[in-house]
Tab-separated table of C-alpha atoms in Angstrom:
chain	number	residue	atom	x	y	z
A	1	UNK	CA	30.320	61.447	126.413
A	2	UNK	CA	27.193	62.545	128.267
A	3	UNK	CA	24.311	64.323	126.535
A	4	UNK	CA	21.366	65.645	128.549
A	5	UNK	CA	17.926	66.436	127.200
A	6	UNK	CA	14.416	67.089	128.445
A	7	UNK	CA	14.749	70.498	130.029
A	8	UNK	CA	12.258	73.299	129.444
A	9	UNK	CA	9.660	75.584	130.963
A	10	UNK	CA	7.153	74.026	133.370
A	11	UNK	CA	4.577	75.473	135.718
A	12	UNK	CA	4.904	75.117	139.492
A	13	UNK	CA	3.552	71.750	140.559
A	14	UNK	CA	4.292	70.261	137.154
A	15	UNK	CA	6.546	67.410	136.086
A	16	UNK	CA	9.500	66.948	133.782
A	17	UNK	CA	11.784	64.026	132.921
A	18	UNK	CA	15.427	64.621	132.135
A	19	UNK	CA	17.524	62.132	130.183
A	20	UNK	CA	21.269	61.683	129.924
A	21	UNK	CA	22.625	59.492	127.132
A	22	UNK	CA	26.015	58.013	127.969
A	23	UNK	CA	28.681	56.623	125.688
A	24	UNK	CA	32.373	55.783	125.780
A	25	UNK	CA	32.423	53.860	129.062
A	26	UNK	CA	30.788	50.828	130.663
A	27	UNK	CA	27.570	52.348	131.965
A	28	UNK	CA	26.878	49.645	134.555
A	29	UNK	CA	30.291	50.025	136.213
A	30	UNK	CA	30.003	53.582	137.508
A	31	UNK	CA	27.595	55.517	139.665
A	32	UNK	CA	25.894	58.428	137.937
A	33	UNK	CA	24.892	61.747	139.433
A	34	UNK	CA	22.686	64.759	138.834
A	35	UNK	CA	24.115	68.129	139.875
A	36	UNK	CA	22.265	71.415	139.408
A	37	UNK	CA	23.219	75.057	139.262
A	38	UNK	CA	20.654	77.797	139.771
A	39	UNK	CA	21.203	80.924	137.624
A	40	UNK	CA	24.255	82.803	138.892
A	41	UNK	CA	24.697	80.388	141.791
A	42	UNK	CA	26.979	77.560	142.830
A	43	UNK	CA	26.794	73.814	142.355
A	44	UNK	CA	24.348	71.593	144.239
A	45	UNK	CA	24.410	67.793	144.169
A	46	UNK	CA	20.872	66.474	143.666
A	47	UNK	CA	20.847	62.711	143.248
A	48	UNK	CA	22.880	59.632	142.397
A	49	UNK	CA	22.364	56.027	141.382
A	50	UNK	CA	24.827	53.178	141.759
A	51	UNK	CA	26.292	51.425	138.731
A	52	UNK	CA	24.051	48.428	139.283
A	53	UNK	CA	21.008	50.679	139.633
A	54	UNK	CA	20.086	49.033	142.920
A	55	UNK	CA	20.852	51.998	145.199
A	56	UNK	CA	19.709	55.596	144.874
A	57	UNK	CA	20.612	58.724	146.802
A	58	UNK	CA	18.934	62.130	147.090
A	59	UNK	CA	19.498	65.470	148.720
A	60	UNK	CA	16.755	66.232	151.267
A	61	UNK	CA	15.123	69.034	149.265
A	62	UNK	CA	14.147	66.685	146.410
A	63	UNK	CA	13.349	63.480	148.299
A	64	UNK	CA	9.839	62.199	147.518
A	65	UNK	CA	9.635	64.557	144.521
A	66	UNK	CA	12.488	63.406	142.252
A	67	UNK	CA	13.276	59.854	141.116
A	68	UNK	CA	16.562	58.800	139.544
A	69	UNK	CA	16.740	55.705	137.372
A	70	UNK	CA	18.794	54.170	134.617
A	71	UNK	CA	18.164	51.957	131.616
A	72	UNK	CA	21.291	49.890	131.101
A	73	UNK	CA	20.063	48.578	127.752
A	74	UNK	CA	19.921	52.159	126.469
A	75	UNK	CA	22.914	53.516	128.428
A	76	UNK	CA	20.633	56.285	129.624
A	77	UNK	CA	20.199	57.988	132.982
A	78	UNK	CA	16.916	59.639	133.938
A	79	UNK	CA	15.646	62.127	136.492
A	80	UNK	CA	11.875	62.226	136.939
A	81	UNK	CA	10.992	65.513	138.587
A	82	UNK	CA	7.497	65.930	140.079
A	83	UNK	CA	5.866	68.665	142.162
A	84	UNK	CA	8.328	71.159	140.755
A	85	UNK	CA	8.938	74.418	142.589
A	86	UNK	CA	10.409	77.748	141.532
A	87	UNK	CA	13.541	76.936	143.522
A	88	UNK	CA	14.160	73.909	141.281
A	89	UNK	CA	14.965	76.301	138.420
A	90	UNK	CA	18.539	75.492	137.374
A	91	UNK	CA	20.814	73.981	134.795
A	92	UNK	CA	20.876	70.248	135.477
A	93	UNK	CA	24.064	68.348	134.724
A	94	UNK	CA	24.541	64.620	134.652
A	95	UNK	CA	27.971	63.539	135.826
A	96	UNK	CA	29.771	60.218	135.769
A	97	UNK	CA	31.340	59.080	139.019
A	98	UNK	CA	34.763	57.512	139.459
A	99	UNK	CA	33.402	54.579	141.463
A	100	UNK	CA	30.431	52.289	141.178
A	101	UNK	CA	28.654	52.441	144.484
A	102	UNK	CA	28.408	55.912	145.988
A	103	UNK	CA	28.567	59.613	145.043
A	104	UNK	CA	32.253	60.473	145.116
A	105	UNK	CA	34.165	62.308	142.386
A	106	UNK	CA	32.591	63.489	139.152
A	107	UNK	CA	35.081	63.039	136.344
A	108	UNK	CA	32.914	63.613	133.272
A	109	UNK	CA	29.956	65.961	132.892
A	110	UNK	CA	27.307	66.614	130.284
A	111	UNK	CA	26.674	70.051	128.816
A	112	UNK	CA	23.637	70.637	131.021
A	113	UNK	CA	19.936	71.189	130.376
A	114	UNK	CA	17.979	74.179	131.693
A	115	UNK	CA	14.841	73.643	133.740
A	116	UNK	CA	12.713	76.712	134.391
A	117	UNK	CA	9.788	76.488	136.808
A	118	UNK	CA	7.531	79.477	136.379
A	119	UNK	CA	3.906	80.382	135.792
B	1	UNK	CA	25.190	68.423	156.321
B	2	UNK	CA	28.905	69.185	156.048
B	3	UNK	CA	29.460	72.855	155.245
B	4	UNK	CA	32.340	73.775	152.941
B	5	UNK	CA	33.495	77.356	153.466
B	6	UNK	CA	35.493	78.541	150.486
B	7	UNK	CA	37.503	81.766	150.360
B	8	UNK	CA	37.907	84.203	148.836
B	9	UNK	CA	34.687	84.395	146.825
B	10	UNK	CA	36.575	86.221	144.107
B	11	UNK	CA	40.093	87.361	143.340
B	12	UNK	CA	41.949	89.299	140.708
B	13	UNK	CA	45.559	88.484	139.879
B	14	UNK	CA	48.105	89.098	137.160
B	15	UNK	CA	49.338	86.551	134.650
B	16	UNK	CA	52.180	84.638	136.263
B	17	UNK	CA	50.987	85.247	139.819
B	18	UNK	CA	50.596	82.486	142.382
B	19	UNK	CA	46.929	82.068	143.318
B	20	UNK	CA	45.675	80.319	146.451
B	21	UNK	CA	42.111	79.314	147.329
B	22	UNK	CA	41.121	77.751	150.626
B	23	UNK	CA	38.261	75.516	151.631
B	24	UNK	CA	37.396	74.692	155.236
B	25	UNK	CA	35.175	71.770	156.161
B	26	UNK	CA	32.783	72.024	159.111
B	27	UNK	CA	33.999	68.637	160.347
B	28	UNK	CA	36.672	66.070	159.607
B	29	UNK	CA	36.377	64.773	156.029
B	30	UNK	CA	39.747	62.993	155.877
B	31	UNK	CA	41.085	63.659	152.367
B	32	UNK	CA	37.714	63.224	150.633
B	33	UNK	CA	37.933	66.537	148.833
B	34	UNK	CA	37.894	67.421	145.158
B	35	UNK	CA	38.518	70.623	143.195
B	36	UNK	CA	36.668	71.591	140.014
B	37	UNK	CA	37.114	74.331	137.422
B	38	UNK	CA	34.092	75.848	135.706
B	39	UNK	CA	34.516	78.251	132.812
B	40	UNK	CA	31.611	80.570	131.919
B	41	UNK	CA	28.776	78.742	130.191
B	42	UNK	CA	30.512	75.371	130.497
B	43	UNK	CA	30.213	72.303	132.685
B	44	UNK	CA	32.643	71.869	135.577
B	45	UNK	CA	35.824	69.852	135.106
B	46	UNK	CA	37.497	67.741	137.777
B	47	UNK	CA	41.061	68.944	138.372
B	48	UNK	CA	42.142	67.389	141.671
B	49	UNK	CA	40.724	64.484	143.651
B	50	UNK	CA	41.467	63.072	147.096
B	51	UNK	CA	42.723	66.535	148.096
B	52	UNK	CA	46.016	66.419	146.235
B	53	UNK	CA	45.966	64.032	143.262
B	54	UNK	CA	46.063	65.730	139.901
B	55	UNK	CA	43.712	64.214	137.350
B	56	UNK	CA	45.538	62.919	134.283
B	57	UNK	CA	45.992	65.641	131.682
B	58	UNK	CA	45.597	68.557	134.079
B	59	UNK	CA	48.527	70.999	133.946
B	60	UNK	CA	51.033	70.680	136.767
B	61	UNK	CA	50.643	74.349	137.739
B	62	UNK	CA	47.517	73.216	139.592
B	63	UNK	CA	47.972	71.583	142.993
B	64	UNK	CA	46.092	70.780	146.172
B	65	UNK	CA	47.006	70.159	149.786
B	66	UNK	CA	45.342	69.530	153.133
B	67	UNK	CA	45.933	70.322	156.767
B	68	UNK	CA	43.284	68.901	159.058
B	69	UNK	CA	39.951	70.339	157.944
B	70	UNK	CA	41.620	73.050	155.853
B	71	UNK	CA	42.288	72.473	152.163
B	72	UNK	CA	44.286	74.613	149.767
B	73	UNK	CA	44.143	74.851	145.978
B	74	UNK	CA	47.035	76.589	144.240
B	75	UNK	CA	47.747	77.801	140.739
B	76	UNK	CA	51.521	78.302	140.725
B	77	UNK	CA	51.582	80.642	137.731
B	78	UNK	CA	48.228	82.040	136.616
B	79	UNK	CA	47.539	81.765	132.884
B	80	UNK	CA	44.842	83.572	130.861
B	81	UNK	CA	43.054	80.272	130.227
B	82	UNK	CA	42.674	79.738	133.990
B	83	UNK	CA	39.953	82.379	134.192
B	84	UNK	CA	37.104	80.441	135.753
B	85	UNK	CA	35.235	79.726	138.944
B	86	UNK	CA	36.746	77.030	141.150
B	87	UNK	CA	34.774	74.823	143.537
B	88	UNK	CA	35.762	72.435	146.273
B	89	UNK	CA	33.544	69.409	147.000
B	90	UNK	CA	33.487	66.893	149.865
B	91	UNK	CA	32.296	63.313	149.553
B	92	UNK	CA	32.938	62.023	153.062
B	93	UNK	CA	29.267	62.183	154.058
B	94	UNK	CA	26.019	62.477	152.166
B	95	UNK	CA	24.835	64.791	150.901
B	96	UNK	CA	27.875	65.573	148.800
B	97	UNK	CA	28.417	69.313	149.247
B	98	UNK	CA	30.285	72.017	147.354
B	99	UNK	CA	31.961	75.185	148.478
B	100	UNK	CA	30.474	78.473	147.325
B	101	UNK	CA	33.061	78.953	144.588
B	102	UNK	CA	35.944	81.325	143.892
B	103	UNK	CA	35.831	83.434	140.753
B	104	UNK	CA	39.340	84.053	139.406
B	105	UNK	CA	39.894	87.026	137.131
B	106	UNK	CA	42.907	88.584	135.434
B	107	UNK	CA	44.025	91.948	136.752
């Protein structure tokens, strides 16, 4: 099970940290991903972190602004989002991967948390 | 980035009809292609991975195939509960990219 939290309304240029609490599988075995969906739009992969936590991946539009991390002791995935822009407005999903090293196939998803960037 | 061109963007079909969705990759992605189903207000669900392998528990009316850079997703007999938007996704190269989606409705 994956449960996201931390979404909300934030002003442009602001920051927000999303959390995703995981249960029911060995958290350190699988890569974890963040995928977002702007209102009425399609899916966009944002970021991933390997099972070990040693390797992170980002789409170009969020590099240097977003940071993915995980706390294995708490089985929790995080996405620190800084310098937020209006175009970051979306529902953010965390998704478990089927392998441990690299973004691949997303077999379990959370319910999503809405981030709205607006003044 | 690898572009995934999905078509049609929407379709309307009757219960029991055969439904086909296609996804074309902008370059060779081998069979590194997944299909997801997203019902309104819900998170996506993985249906098919590696182009043609049905995830455990997914009804057998769903199937996938590939031919070069062209991928096909088929619902052999459309059911009312299949109303959803379907997405293809490639994972051959980063960034992982999705097709634009196909919204399936009942006629």
